[in-house]
Structures are given as C-alpha cells and as structure tokens.
Amino acid sequence: MSAASVFGMLAGVLASMIESVGDYYACARLSGAPPPPTHAVNRGIGIEGIGCILAGAWGSGNGTTSYSENIGAIGITKVRLIVKIDYSRLWFRLLIYFVHFFRLKAGPITCDKH
C-alpha cells in the first residue's frame, strides 16, 4: 500500500462526507423539515462510515453513503411523505410475493437432447 493510494482514498472519503452533509441539509429543506442538528449529522456520517467498513469487510465493492440523486428525485417528484413511500414499498413487496408465487408454481426448464 503506497502513500498515494492512502491519500487518494482519504480525499474520496472527505469528498463523500462533505456531499453527505449537503444531502442531509438539502433533504431537510426540500421536505420542509428544520435543518438537522449537528449531533444528527455526526451520527449520520458515523453510520455511513460503519456501513462502508461492513461493505468492505464483506467485499461488496460499494460504499453506503447518502445518494444525491435520490434528493433530486424528491425535488422533482415532490414525494416527501413517509406514508406515500410506505405505500409504494408495500405495493412492490406484494408484487415481489406475487411474482415469487408464480415462479414457484412453474416447473424447472430442462433441455434434454436425446
């Protein structure tokens, strides 16, 4: 491990932390909530760090940070109510169960060449 790789990763982590703080404030502003207090932002950054450590330990190859594109989607769609999000999650969960049910009913597809 070289010093250049360490400093390169530190630069990426610092940029991700700054972006996450901006995401927290942007999401609060778009949803009409008060700005998050400092201790909440610190907890969020800490949990993102723990998530990245676990993702690296499991070898998933991706970090777990806030996603700025989701904040943009909130701004475009104006969907910011938890109830609407919960209903959509319930709908997709039912859809997954429906698809899974019919997938279990179908027999396996085999290719026998005689």
mmCIF file of N, CA and C in Angstrom:
data_model
loop_
_atom_site.group_PDB
_atom_site.id
_atom_site.type_symbol
_atom_site.label_atom_id
_atom_site.label_comp_id
_atom_site.label_asym_id
_atom_site.label_seq_id
_atom_site.Cartn_x
_atom_site.Cartn_y
_atom_site.Cartn_z
ATOM 1 N N MET A 1 0.858 -1.166 0.000
ATOM 2 C CA MET A 1 0.000 0.000 0.000
ATOM 3 C C MET A 1 0.910 1.236 0.000
ATOM 4 N N SER A 2 0.690 2.088 -0.960
ATOM 5 C CA SER A 2 1.522 3.279 -1.087
ATOM 6 C C SER A 2 0.849 4.482 -0.428
ATOM 7 N N ALA A 3 1.643 5.513 -0.204
ATOM 8 C CA ALA A 3 1.107 6.744 0.377
ATOM 9 C C ALA A 3 0.121 7.411 -0.573
ATOM 10 N N ALA A 4 0.375 7.276 -1.865
ATOM 11 C CA ALA A 4 -0.541 7.881 -2.845
ATOM 12 C C ALA A 4 -1.920 7.242 -2.771
ATOM 13 N N SER A 5 -1.978 5.923 -2.594
ATOM 14 C CA SER A 5 -3.290 5.272 -2.512
ATOM 15 C C SER A 5 -4.014 5.656 -1.227
ATOM 16 N N VAL A 6 -3.272 5.809 -0.130
ATOM 17 C CA VAL A 6 -3.898 6.211 1.134
ATOM 18 C C VAL A 6 -4.467 7.619 1.017
ATOM 19 N N PHE A 7 -3.673 8.552 0.471
ATOM 20 C CA PHE A 7 -4.154 9.923 0.332
ATOM 21 C C PHE A 7 -5.277 10.029 -0.695
ATOM 22 N N GLY A 8 -5.228 9.198 -1.716
ATOM 23 C CA GLY A 8 -6.321 9.178 -2.693
ATOM 24 C C GLY A 8 -7.633 8.729 -2.067
ATOM 25 N N MET A 9 -7.570 7.686 -1.239
ATOM 26 C CA MET A 9 -8.783 7.220 -0.557
ATOM 27 C C MET A 9 -9.262 8.237 0.471
ATOM 28 N N LEU A 10 -8.342 8.882 1.176
ATOM 29 C CA LEU A 10 -8.750 9.918 2.135
ATOM 30 C C LEU A 10 -9.451 11.075 1.438
ATOM 31 N N ALA A 11 -8.982 11.434 0.256
ATOM 32 C CA ALA A 11 -9.642 12.507 -0.494
ATOM 33 C C ALA A 11 -11.052 12.092 -0.895
ATOM 34 N N GLY A 12 -11.211 10.839 -1.303
ATOM 35 C CA GLY A 12 -12.539 10.344 -1.662
ATOM 36 C C GLY A 12 -13.476 10.302 -0.470
ATOM 37 N N VAL A 13 -12.976 9.877 0.681
ATOM 38 C CA VAL A 13 -13.794 9.820 1.898
ATOM 39 C C VAL A 13 -14.204 11.224 2.331
ATOM 40 N N LEU A 14 -13.267 12.163 2.279
ATOM 41 C CA LEU A 14 -13.578 13.544 2.661
ATOM 42 C C LEU A 14 -14.633 14.145 1.728
ATOM 43 N N ALA A 15 -14.495 13.901 0.433
ATOM 44 C CA ALA A 15 -15.492 14.416 -0.524
ATOM 45 C C ALA A 15 -16.858 13.790 -0.278
ATOM 46 N N SER A 16 -16.887 12.504 0.036
ATOM 47 C CA SER A 16 -18.159 11.828 0.308
ATOM 48 C C SER A 16 -18.810 12.378 1.578
ATOM 49 N N MET A 17 -17.999 12.671 2.599
ATOM 50 C CA MET A 17 -18.556 13.233 3.834
ATOM 51 C C MET A 17 -19.156 14.607 3.590
ATOM 52 N N ILE A 18 -18.466 15.435 2.826
ATOM 53 C CA ILE A 18 -18.982 16.778 2.531
ATOM 54 C C ILE A 18 -20.271 16.681 1.727
ATOM 55 N N GLU A 19 -20.300 15.764 0.764
ATOM 56 C CA GLU A 19 -21.511 15.586 -0.039
ATOM 57 C C GLU A 19 -22.675 15.103 0.827
ATOM 58 N N SER A 20 -22.395 14.191 1.757
ATOM 59 C CA SER A 20 -23.455 13.669 2.622
ATOM 60 C C SER A 20 -24.042 14.763 3.508
ATOM 61 N N VAL A 21 -23.193 15.617 4.046
ATOM 62 C CA VAL A 21 -23.702 16.726 4.875
ATOM 63 C C VAL A 21 -24.615 17.620 4.040
ATOM 64 N N GLY A 22 -24.202 17.912 2.820
ATOM 65 C CA GLY A 22 -25.044 18.704 1.930
ATOM 66 C C GLY A 22 -26.353 18.005 1.608
ATOM 67 N N ASP A 23 -26.296 16.674 1.442
ATOM 68 C CA ASP A 23 -27.522 15.905 1.183
ATOM 69 C C ASP A 23 -28.492 15.982 2.347
ATOM 70 N N TYR A 24 -27.979 15.905 3.569
ATOM 71 C CA TYR A 24 -28.854 15.967 4.745
ATOM 72 C C TYR A 24 -29.597 17.297 4.795
ATOM 73 N N TYR A 25 -28.863 18.382 4.580
ATOM 74 C CA TYR A 25 -29.487 19.701 4.628
ATOM 75 C C TYR A 25 -30.431 19.921 3.445
ATOM 76 N N ALA A 26 -30.054 19.427 2.266
ATOM 77 C CA ALA A 26 -30.926 19.586 1.095
ATOM 78 C C ALA A 26 -32.223 18.798 1.265
ATOM 79 N N CYS A 27 -32.114 17.601 1.807
ATOM 80 C CA CYS A 27 -33.321 16.782 2.011
ATOM 81 C C CYS A 27 -34.238 17.435 3.047
ATOM 82 N N ALA A 28 -33.660 17.984 4.104
ATOM 83 C CA ALA A 28 -34.488 18.669 5.106
ATOM 84 C C ALA A 28 -35.171 19.882 4.490
ATOM 85 N N ARG A 29 -34.457 20.611 3.664
ATOM 86 C CA ARG A 29 -35.046 21.812 3.054
ATOM 87 C C ARG A 29 -36.165 21.450 2.086
ATOM 88 N N LEU A 30 -35.950 20.404 1.262
ATOM 89 C CA LEU A 30 -36.980 20.008 0.302
ATOM 90 C C LEU A 30 -38.224 19.452 0.975
ATOM 91 N N SER A 31 -38.034 18.786 2.108
ATOM 92 C CA SER A 31 -39.192 18.183 2.774
ATOM 93 C C SER A 31 -39.881 19.129 3.745
ATOM 94 N N GLY A 32 -39.331 20.319 3.923
ATOM 95 C CA GLY A 32 -39.955 21.283 4.825
ATOM 96 C C GLY A 32 -39.635 21.050 6.281
ATOM 97 N N ALA A 33 -38.678 20.177 6.559
ATOM 98 C CA ALA A 33 -38.275 19.910 7.940
ATOM 99 C C ALA A 33 -37.223 20.927 8.374
ATOM 100 N N PRO A 34 -37.058 21.109 9.674
ATOM 101 C CA PRO A 34 -35.985 22.008 10.125
ATOM 102 C C PRO A 34 -34.624 21.395 9.809
ATOM 103 N N PRO A 35 -33.595 22.223 9.697
ATOM 104 C CA PRO A 35 -32.265 21.678 9.419
ATOM 105 C C PRO A 35 -31.840 20.687 10.501
ATOM 106 N N PRO A 36 -31.125 19.640 10.116
ATOM 107 C CA PRO A 36 -30.727 18.650 11.125
ATOM 108 C C PRO A 36 -29.719 19.242 12.102
ATOM 109 N N PRO A 37 -29.834 18.882 13.381
ATOM 110 C CA PRO A 37 -28.853 19.372 14.348
ATOM 111 C C PRO A 37 -27.491 18.712 14.109
ATOM 112 N N THR A 38 -26.468 19.310 14.664
ATOM 113 C CA THR A 38 -25.104 18.838 14.446
ATOM 114 C C THR A 38 -24.920 17.395 14.902
ATOM 115 N N HIS A 39 -25.509 17.019 16.037
ATOM 116 C CA HIS A 39 -25.332 15.653 16.525
ATOM 117 C C HIS A 39 -25.996 14.636 15.589
ATOM 118 N N ALA A 40 -27.075 15.020 14.930
ATOM 119 C CA ALA A 40 -27.713 14.106 13.979
ATOM 120 C C ALA A 40 -26.855 13.939 12.730
ATOM 121 N N VAL A 41 -26.244 15.013 12.267
ATOM 122 C CA VAL A 41 -25.351 14.925 11.110
ATOM 123 C C VAL A 41 -24.143 14.056 11.459
ATOM 124 N N ASN A 42 -23.599 14.239 12.664
ATOM 125 C CA ASN A 42 -22.463 13.426 13.091
ATOM 126 C C ASN A 42 -22.829 11.950 13.156
ATOM 127 N N ARG A 43 -24.017 11.642 13.672
ATOM 128 C CA ARG A 43 -24.467 10.244 13.707
ATOM 129 C C ARG A 43 -24.617 9.681 12.303
ATOM 130 N N GLY A 44 -25.168 10.484 11.397
ATOM 131 C CA GLY A 44 -25.340 10.025 10.024
ATOM 132 C C GLY A 44 -24.020 9.713 9.353
ATOM 133 N N ILE A 45 -23.040 10.585 9.527
ATOM 134 C CA ILE A 45 -21.720 10.344 8.949
ATOM 135 C C ILE A 45 -21.085 9.111 9.587
ATOM 136 N N GLY A 46 -21.261 8.947 10.892
ATOM 137 C CA GLY A 46 -20.712 7.769 11.579
ATOM 138 C C GLY A 46 -21.325 6.475 11.087
ATOM 139 N N ILE A 47 -22.646 6.471 10.904
ATOM 140 C CA ILE A 47 -23.322 5.262 10.423
ATOM 141 C C ILE A 47 -22.918 4.958 8.981
ATOM 142 N N GLU A 48 -22.754 5.987 8.160
ATOM 143 C CA GLU A 48 -22.273 5.762 6.802
ATOM 144 C C GLU A 48 -20.875 5.151 6.825
ATOM 145 N N GLY A 49 -20.030 5.607 7.756
ATOM 146 C CA GLY A 49 -18.693 5.033 7.886
ATOM 147 C C GLY A 49 -18.724 3.575 8.292
ATOM 148 N N ILE A 50 -19.588 3.240 9.265
ATOM 149 C CA ILE A 50 -19.726 1.848 9.683
ATOM 150 C C ILE A 50 -20.244 1.000 8.529
ATOM 151 N N GLY A 51 -21.195 1.545 7.774
ATOM 152 C CA GLY A 51 -21.709 0.817 6.614
ATOM 153 C C GLY A 51 -20.632 0.561 5.566
ATOM 154 N N CYS A 52 -19.780 1.540 5.349
ATOM 155 C CA CYS A 52 -18.686 1.362 4.385
ATOM 156 C C CYS A 52 -17.681 0.329 4.871
ATOM 157 N N ILE A 53 -17.406 0.325 6.179
ATOM 158 C CA ILE A 53 -16.497 -0.679 6.735
ATOM 159 C C ILE A 53 -17.081 -2.073 6.561
ATOM 160 N N LEU A 54 -18.370 -2.237 6.862
ATOM 161 C CA LEU A 54 -19.012 -3.548 6.691
ATOM 162 C C LEU A 54 -19.050 -3.963 5.226
ATOM 163 N N ALA A 55 -19.335 -3.006 4.334
ATOM 164 C CA ALA A 55 -19.351 -3.335 2.903
ATOM 165 C C ALA A 55 -17.967 -3.775 2.439
ATOM 166 N N GLY A 56 -16.920 -3.119 2.935
ATOM 167 C CA GLY A 56 -15.567 -3.527 2.581
ATOM 168 C C GLY A 56 -15.206 -4.877 3.174
ATOM 169 N N ALA A 57 -15.662 -5.139 4.410
ATOM 170 C CA ALA A 57 -15.365 -6.425 5.049
ATOM 171 C C ALA A 57 -16.046 -7.577 4.320
ATOM 172 N N TRP A 58 -17.250 -7.339 3.809
ATOM 173 C CA TRP A 58 -17.961 -8.377 3.074
ATOM 174 C C TRP A 58 -17.563 -8.431 1.609
ATOM 175 N N GLY A 59 -16.777 -7.456 1.169
ATOM 176 C CA GLY A 59 -16.290 -7.464 -0.204
ATOM 177 C C GLY A 59 -17.335 -7.094 -1.239
ATOM 178 N N SER A 60 -18.282 -6.240 -0.859
ATOM 179 C CA SER A 60 -19.337 -5.889 -1.819
ATOM 180 C C SER A 60 -18.859 -4.902 -2.872
ATOM 181 N N GLY A 61 -17.790 -4.192 -2.607
ATOM 182 C CA GLY A 61 -17.225 -3.297 -3.608
ATOM 183 C C GLY A 61 -17.933 -1.963 -3.752
ATOM 184 N N ASN A 62 -18.873 -1.665 -2.889
ATOM 185 C CA ASN A 62 -19.541 -0.356 -2.951
ATOM 186 C C ASN A 62 -19.681 0.201 -1.548
ATOM 187 N N GLY A 63 -19.716 1.496 -1.452
ATOM 188 C CA GLY A 63 -19.904 2.125 -0.158
ATOM 189 C C GLY A 63 -21.373 2.389 0.111
ATOM 190 N N THR A 64 -21.682 2.701 1.325
ATOM 191 C CA THR A 64 -23.067 3.008 1.681
ATOM 192 C C THR A 64 -23.118 4.439 2.176
ATOM 193 N N THR A 65 -23.367 5.340 1.277
ATOM 194 C CA THR A 65 -23.455 6.749 1.630
ATOM 195 C C THR A 65 -24.781 7.299 1.127
ATOM 196 N N SER A 66 -25.080 8.540 1.513
ATOM 197 C CA SER A 66 -26.299 9.160 1.001
ATOM 198 C C SER A 66 -26.159 9.340 -0.511
ATOM 199 N N TYR A 67 -27.266 9.320 -1.187
ATOM 200 C CA TYR A 67 -27.266 9.311 -2.646
ATOM 201 C C TYR A 67 -27.927 10.592 -3.131
ATOM 202 N N SER A 68 -27.130 11.479 -3.693
ATOM 203 C CA SER A 68 -27.625 12.798 -4.090
ATOM 204 C C SER A 68 -28.737 12.722 -5.124
ATOM 205 N N GLU A 69 -28.721 11.701 -5.961
ATOM 206 C CA GLU A 69 -29.757 11.567 -6.984
ATOM 207 C C GLU A 69 -31.127 11.332 -6.349
ATOM 208 N N ASN A 70 -31.167 10.669 -5.191
ATOM 209 C CA ASN A 70 -32.447 10.494 -4.500
ATOM 210 C C ASN A 70 -32.989 11.822 -3.996
ATOM 211 N N ILE A 71 -32.103 12.700 -3.559
ATOM 212 C CA ILE A 71 -32.536 14.025 -3.122
ATOM 213 C C ILE A 71 -33.112 14.790 -4.313
ATOM 214 N N GLY A 72 -32.481 14.645 -5.468
ATOM 215 C CA GLY A 72 -33.014 15.272 -6.679
ATOM 216 C C GLY A 72 -34.369 14.705 -7.060
ATOM 217 N N ALA A 73 -34.542 13.394 -6.865
ATOM 218 C CA ALA A 73 -35.840 12.779 -7.160
ATOM 219 C C ALA A 73 -36.926 13.309 -6.231
ATOM 220 N N ILE A 74 -36.579 13.570 -4.983
ATOM 221 C CA ILE A 74 -37.547 14.168 -4.056
ATOM 222 C C ILE A 74 -37.945 15.554 -4.551
ATOM 223 N N GLY A 75 -36.968 16.315 -5.031
ATOM 224 C CA GLY A 75 -37.266 17.661 -5.526
ATOM 225 C C GLY A 75 -38.117 17.654 -6.775
ATOM 226 N N ILE A 76 -37.890 16.678 -7.665
ATOM 227 C CA ILE A 76 -38.645 16.623 -8.921
ATOM 228 C C ILE A 76 -40.056 16.103 -8.696
ATOM 229 N N THR A 77 -40.186 15.003 -7.950
ATOM 230 C CA THR A 77 -41.489 14.353 -7.794
ATOM 231 C C THR A 77 -42.330 14.945 -6.678
ATOM 232 N N LYS A 78 -41.710 15.684 -5.782
ATOM 233 C CA LYS A 78 -42.385 16.263 -4.613
ATOM 234 C C LYS A 78 -42.964 15.189 -3.693
ATOM 235 N N VAL A 79 -42.476 13.949 -3.831
ATOM 236 C CA VAL A 79 -42.908 12.874 -2.939
ATOM 237 C C VAL A 79 -41.986 12.908 -1.730
ATOM 238 N N ARG A 80 -42.514 13.393 -0.633
ATOM 239 C CA ARG A 80 -41.693 13.517 0.560
ATOM 240 C C ARG A 80 -42.419 13.036 1.802
ATOM 241 N N LEU A 81 -43.579 12.482 1.632
ATOM 242 C CA LEU A 81 -44.318 11.987 2.775
ATOM 243 C C LEU A 81 -43.969 10.517 3.001
ATOM 244 N N ILE A 82 -43.674 10.180 4.224
ATOM 245 C CA ILE A 82 -43.315 8.816 4.569
ATOM 246 C C ILE A 82 -44.458 7.855 4.232
ATOM 247 N N VAL A 83 -45.711 8.312 4.385
ATOM 248 C CA VAL A 83 -46.854 7.447 4.112
ATOM 249 C C VAL A 83 -46.856 7.030 2.639
ATOM 250 N N LYS A 84 -46.588 7.959 1.736
ATOM 251 C CA LYS A 84 -46.548 7.612 0.316
ATOM 252 C C LYS A 84 -45.426 6.638 0.029
ATOM 253 N N ILE A 85 -44.294 6.847 0.652
ATOM 254 C CA ILE A 85 -43.161 5.941 0.447
ATOM 255 C C ILE A 85 -43.482 4.563 1.004
ATOM 256 N N ASP A 86 -44.142 4.508 2.170
ATOM 257 C CA ASP A 86 -44.512 3.220 2.748
ATOM 258 C C ASP A 86 -45.522 2.490 1.874
ATOM 259 N N TYR A 87 -46.482 3.207 1.298
ATOM 260 C CA TYR A 87 -47.433 2.564 0.406
ATOM 261 C C TYR A 87 -46.745 2.004 -0.831
ATOM 262 N N SER A 88 -45.792 2.733 -1.372
ATOM 263 C CA SER A 88 -45.096 2.229 -2.552
ATOM 264 C C SER A 88 -44.243 1.017 -2.186
ATOM 265 N N ARG A 89 -43.628 1.026 -0.995
ATOM 266 C CA ARG A 89 -42.865 -0.143 -0.570
ATOM 267 C C ARG A 89 -43.771 -1.341 -0.393
ATOM 268 N N LEU A 90 -44.957 -1.136 0.182
ATOM 269 C CA LEU A 90 -45.911 -2.227 0.353
ATOM 270 C C LEU A 90 -46.348 -2.768 -1.001
ATOM 271 N N TRP A 91 -46.614 -1.884 -1.958
ATOM 272 C CA TRP A 91 -47.026 -2.303 -3.286
ATOM 273 C C TRP A 91 -45.950 -3.175 -3.945
ATOM 274 N N PHE A 92 -44.704 -2.740 -3.884
ATOM 275 C CA PHE A 92 -43.638 -3.511 -4.510
ATOM 276 C C PHE A 92 -43.373 -4.814 -3.770
ATOM 277 N N ARG A 93 -43.545 -4.824 -2.460
ATOM 278 C CA ARG A 93 -43.381 -6.068 -1.715
ATOM 279 C C ARG A 93 -44.451 -7.079 -2.135
ATOM 280 N N LEU A 94 -45.693 -6.626 -2.291
ATOM 281 C CA LEU A 94 -46.756 -7.522 -2.756
ATOM 282 C C LEU A 94 -46.474 -8.007 -4.175
ATOM 283 N N LEU A 95 -45.963 -7.120 -5.012
ATOM 284 C CA LEU A 95 -45.616 -7.513 -6.377
ATOM 285 C C LEU A 95 -44.533 -8.586 -6.373
ATOM 286 N N ILE A 96 -43.543 -8.445 -5.511
ATOM 287 C CA ILE A 96 -42.475 -9.437 -5.426
ATOM 288 C C ILE A 96 -43.025 -10.771 -4.954
ATOM 289 N N TYR A 97 -43.914 -10.764 -3.945
ATOM 290 C CA TYR A 97 -44.518 -12.011 -3.483
ATOM 291 C C TYR A 97 -45.343 -12.661 -4.589
ATOM 292 N N PHE A 98 -46.063 -11.859 -5.358
ATOM 293 C CA PHE A 98 -46.878 -12.373 -6.454
ATOM 294 C C PHE A 98 -45.998 -13.054 -7.497
ATOM 295 N N VAL A 99 -44.929 -12.394 -7.884
ATOM 296 C CA VAL A 99 -44.011 -12.964 -8.873
ATOM 297 C C VAL A 99 -43.346 -14.219 -8.312
ATOM 298 N N HIS A 100 -42.952 -14.173 -7.039
ATOM 299 C CA HIS A 100 -42.303 -15.324 -6.428
ATOM 300 C C HIS A 100 -43.266 -16.510 -6.356
ATOM 301 N N PHE A 101 -44.539 -16.270 -6.078
ATOM 302 C CA PHE A 101 -45.525 -17.348 -6.003
ATOM 303 C C PHE A 101 -45.635 -18.073 -7.340
ATOM 304 N N PHE A 102 -45.736 -17.309 -8.434
ATOM 305 C CA PHE A 102 -45.870 -17.950 -9.737
ATOM 306 C C PHE A 102 -44.569 -18.577 -10.197
ATOM 307 N N ARG A 103 -43.454 -18.065 -9.729
ATOM 308 C CA ARG A 103 -42.188 -18.687 -10.086
ATOM 309 C C ARG A 103 -42.058 -20.045 -9.414
ATOM 310 N N LEU A 104 -42.596 -20.196 -8.204
ATOM 311 C CA LEU A 104 -42.551 -21.488 -7.530
ATOM 312 C C LEU A 104 -43.504 -22.488 -8.167
ATOM 313 N N LYS A 105 -44.586 -22.020 -8.761
ATOM 314 C CA LYS A 105 -45.546 -22.911 -9.384
ATOM 315 C C LYS A 105 -45.034 -23.497 -10.699
ATOM 316 N N ALA A 106 -44.171 -22.777 -11.367
ATOM 317 C CA ALA A 106 -43.654 -23.256 -12.645
ATOM 318 C C ALA A 106 -42.607 -24.339 -12.400
ATOM 319 N N GLY A 107 -42.601 -25.313 -13.247
ATOM 320 C CA GLY A 107 -41.607 -26.368 -13.139
ATOM 321 C C GLY A 107 -40.276 -25.929 -13.718
ATOM 322 N N PRO A 108 -39.246 -26.695 -13.436
ATOM 323 C CA PRO A 108 -37.934 -26.326 -13.968
ATOM 324 C C PRO A 108 -37.883 -26.534 -15.487
ATOM 325 N N ILE A 109 -37.126 -25.705 -16.132
ATOM 326 C CA ILE A 109 -36.952 -25.811 -17.586
ATOM 327 C C ILE A 109 -35.669 -26.582 -17.815
ATOM 328 N N THR A 110 -35.793 -27.705 -18.497
ATOM 329 C CA THR A 110 -34.607 -28.515 -18.791
ATOM 330 C C THR A 110 -34.467 -28.675 -20.285
ATOM 331 N N CYS A 111 -33.287 -28.950 -20.679
ATOM 332 C CA CYS A 111 -33.012 -29.141 -22.096
ATOM 333 C C CYS A 111 -32.361 -30.507 -22.253
ATOM 334 N N ASP A 112 -33.169 -31.509 -22.559
ATOM 335 C CA ASP A 112 -32.654 -32.856 -22.767
ATOM 336 C C ASP A 112 -32.519 -33.116 -24.245
ATOM 337 N N LYS A 113 -31.329 -33.453 -24.661
ATOM 338 C CA LYS A 113 -31.101 -33.784 -26.066
ATOM 339 C C LYS A 113 -30.926 -35.301 -26.149
ATOM 340 N N HIS A 114 -31.868 -35.930 -26.795
ATOM 341 C CA HIS A 114 -31.803 -37.379 -26.973
ATOM 342 C C HIS A 114 -31.464 -37.732 -28.385
#
